[in-house]
PDB file of C-alpha atoms in Angstrom:
ATOM      1  CA  MET A   1      86.998 118.070  96.245  1.00  0.00           C
ATOM      2  CA  SER A   2      90.665 117.726  95.898  1.00  0.00           C
ATOM      3  CA  THR A   3      92.659 117.792  98.918  1.00  0.00           C
ATOM      4  CA  MET A   4      96.297 117.949 100.482  1.00  0.00           C
ATOM      5  CA  HIS A   5      98.425 116.911 103.545  1.00  0.00           C
ATOM      6  CA  VAL A   6      99.111 118.786 105.853  1.00  0.00           C
ATOM      7  CA  THR A   7     101.498 118.979 108.623  1.00  0.00           C
ATOM      8  CA  ILE A   8     102.798 121.420 111.778  1.00  0.00           C
ATOM      9  CA  ILE A   9     105.894 120.385 113.554  1.00  0.00           C
ATOM     10  CA  THR A  10     107.586 121.593 116.196  1.00  0.00           C
ATOM     11  CA  PRO A  11     110.536 120.763 117.945  1.00  0.00           C
ATOM     12  CA  ASP A  12     108.358 118.483 120.756  1.00  0.00           C
ATOM     13  CA  GLU A  13     105.585 117.401 118.681  1.00  0.00           C
ATOM     14  CA  THR A  14     103.404 117.059 115.475  1.00  0.00           C
ATOM     15  CA  VAL A  15     100.331 119.122 115.929  1.00  0.00           C
ATOM     16  CA  PHE A  16      98.236 118.777 113.023  1.00  0.00           C
ATOM     17  CA  SER A  17      98.866 116.274 110.291  1.00  0.00           C
ATOM     18  CA  GLY A  18      95.543 115.155 107.619  1.00  0.00           C
ATOM     19  CA  ASP A  19      93.825 115.869 104.967  1.00  0.00           C
ATOM     20  CA  ALA A  20      92.943 119.874 104.276  1.00  0.00           C
ATOM     21  CA  THR A  21      91.153 121.828 101.321  1.00  0.00           C
ATOM     22  CA  MET A  22      93.235 124.821 102.135  1.00  0.00           C
ATOM     23  CA  VAL A  23      95.444 126.287 104.454  1.00  0.00           C
ATOM     24  CA  VAL A  24      95.401 130.340 105.035  1.00  0.00           C
ATOM     25  CA  GLY A  25      97.584 132.330 106.660  1.00  0.00           C
ATOM     26  CA  LYS A  26     100.088 135.196 107.506  1.00  0.00           C
ATOM     27  CA  ALA A  27     103.748 135.142 105.730  1.00  0.00           C
ATOM     28  CA  LEU A  28     106.193 138.089 106.528  1.00  0.00           C
ATOM     29  CA  ASP A  29     104.955 139.841 103.088  1.00  0.00           C
ATOM     30  CA  GLY A  30     101.441 139.294 103.242  1.00  0.00           C
ATOM     31  CA  GLU A  31      98.493 136.683 103.710  1.00  0.00           C
ATOM     32  CA  PHE A  32      98.295 133.503 101.664  1.00  0.00           C
ATOM     33  CA  GLY A  33      95.840 131.085 100.758  1.00  0.00           C
ATOM     34  CA  ILE A  34      96.900 127.733  99.904  1.00  0.00           C
ATOM     35  CA  GLN A  35      94.721 124.884  97.579  1.00  0.00           C
ATOM     36  CA  PRO A  36      95.370 121.639  96.703  1.00  0.00           C
ATOM     37  CA  HIS A  37      97.740 121.623  94.060  1.00  0.00           C
ATOM     38  CA  HIS A  38      99.262 124.780  94.925  1.00  0.00           C
ATOM     39  CA  MET A  39     102.886 125.296  92.842  1.00  0.00           C
ATOM     40  CA  PRO A  40     106.109 124.417  95.064  1.00  0.00           C
ATOM     41  CA  LEU A  41     106.510 127.110  97.575  1.00  0.00           C
ATOM     42  CA  VAL A  42     108.704 128.354 101.168  1.00  0.00           C
ATOM     43  CA  SER A  43     107.850 131.226 102.579  1.00  0.00           C
ATOM     44  CA  ALA A  44     108.339 132.458 106.142  1.00  0.00           C
ATOM     45  CA  LEU A  45     105.558 133.202 108.299  1.00  0.00           C
ATOM     46  CA  ALA A  46     104.882 135.884 110.739  1.00  0.00           C
ATOM     47  CA  PRO A  47     103.368 135.333 113.897  1.00  0.00           C
ATOM     48  CA  GLY A  48      99.666 134.591 114.202  1.00  0.00           C
ATOM     49  CA  ALA A  49      97.068 132.610 113.170  1.00  0.00           C
ATOM     50  CA  ILE A  50      97.248 129.398 110.597  1.00  0.00           C
ATOM     51  CA  ARG A  51      93.477 128.431 109.662  1.00  0.00           C
ATOM     52  CA  ILE A  52      93.182 124.117 108.312  1.00  0.00           C
ATOM     53  CA  ASP A  53      89.921 123.592 106.171  1.00  0.00           C
ATOM     54  CA  HIS A  54      89.117 120.042 106.930  1.00  0.00           C
ATOM     55  CA  GLU A  55      86.438 117.810 107.062  1.00  0.00           C
ATOM     56  CA  GLY A  56      83.561 120.623 106.709  1.00  0.00           C
ATOM     57  CA  LYS A  57      85.570 122.647 109.223  1.00  0.00           C
ATOM     58  CA  HIS A  58      87.660 125.259 110.176  1.00  0.00           C
ATOM     59  CA  GLU A  59      90.365 124.690 112.239  1.00  0.00           C
ATOM     60  CA  GLU A  60      93.015 127.278 113.889  1.00  0.00           C
ATOM     61  CA  PHE A  61      96.615 127.057 115.137  1.00  0.00           C
ATOM     62  CA  ILE A  62      98.573 130.240 117.155  1.00  0.00           C
ATOM     63  CA  LEU A  63     101.903 130.162 115.949  1.00  0.00           C
ATOM     64  CA  PRO A  64     105.187 132.854 116.732  1.00  0.00           C
ATOM     65  CA  GLY A  65     106.137 132.513 113.237  1.00  0.00           C
ATOM     66  CA  GLY A  66     107.822 129.846 111.366  1.00  0.00           C
ATOM     67  CA  PHE A  67     108.576 127.884 108.233  1.00  0.00           C
ATOM     68  CA  LEU A  68     105.625 127.196 105.818  1.00  0.00           C
ATOM     69  CA  GLU A  69     106.412 124.435 101.877  1.00  0.00           C
ATOM     70  CA  VAL A  70     104.740 123.180  99.708  1.00  0.00           C
ATOM     71  CA  GLU A  71     105.787 120.288  97.601  1.00  0.00           C
ATOM     72  CA  ASN A  72     103.541 117.514  96.124  1.00  0.00           C
ATOM     73  CA  ASN A  73     100.226 118.648  97.170  1.00  0.00           C
ATOM     74  CA  SER A  74     101.150 118.489 100.723  1.00  0.00           C
ATOM     75  CA  VAL A  75     101.901 121.503 103.142  1.00  0.00           C
ATOM     76  CA  TYR A  76     104.903 121.213 105.552  1.00  0.00           C
ATOM     77  CA  ILE A  77     104.656 123.809 108.494  1.00  0.00           C
ATOM     78  CA  THR A  78     107.567 124.230 111.219  1.00  0.00           C
ATOM     79  CA  THR A  79     107.641 126.416 113.911  1.00  0.00           C
ATOM     80  CA  ALA A  80     109.040 126.812 117.723  1.00  0.00           C
ATOM     81  CA  SER A  81     105.546 126.216 118.987  1.00  0.00           C
ATOM     82  CA  CYS A  82     101.562 125.723 118.448  1.00  0.00           C
ATOM     83  CA  GLU A  83      98.459 125.728 119.892  1.00  0.00           C
ATOM     84  CA  ARG A  84      94.882 125.386 118.717  1.00  0.00           C
ATOM     85  CA  ALA A  85      92.849 128.253 118.916  1.00  0.00           C
TER      86      ALA A  85
END
């Protein structure tokens, strides 16, 4: 199965860094789903949960908003704070 690299970064730490098959969350203009080899994208994130599907499981992270960038089969999420759900 194809994967992409996903990184969640706060000012204090890298909360998640690993390969994933899907990222699901909420942008300011609606929900999104990112799969491997997605076209380049930059989006502001709404407060709420981000779900990362990896290693056959789902993991959720709660964040107060932030930004998402998709580039070169990688997803970068930057946020002020983040907690595992």
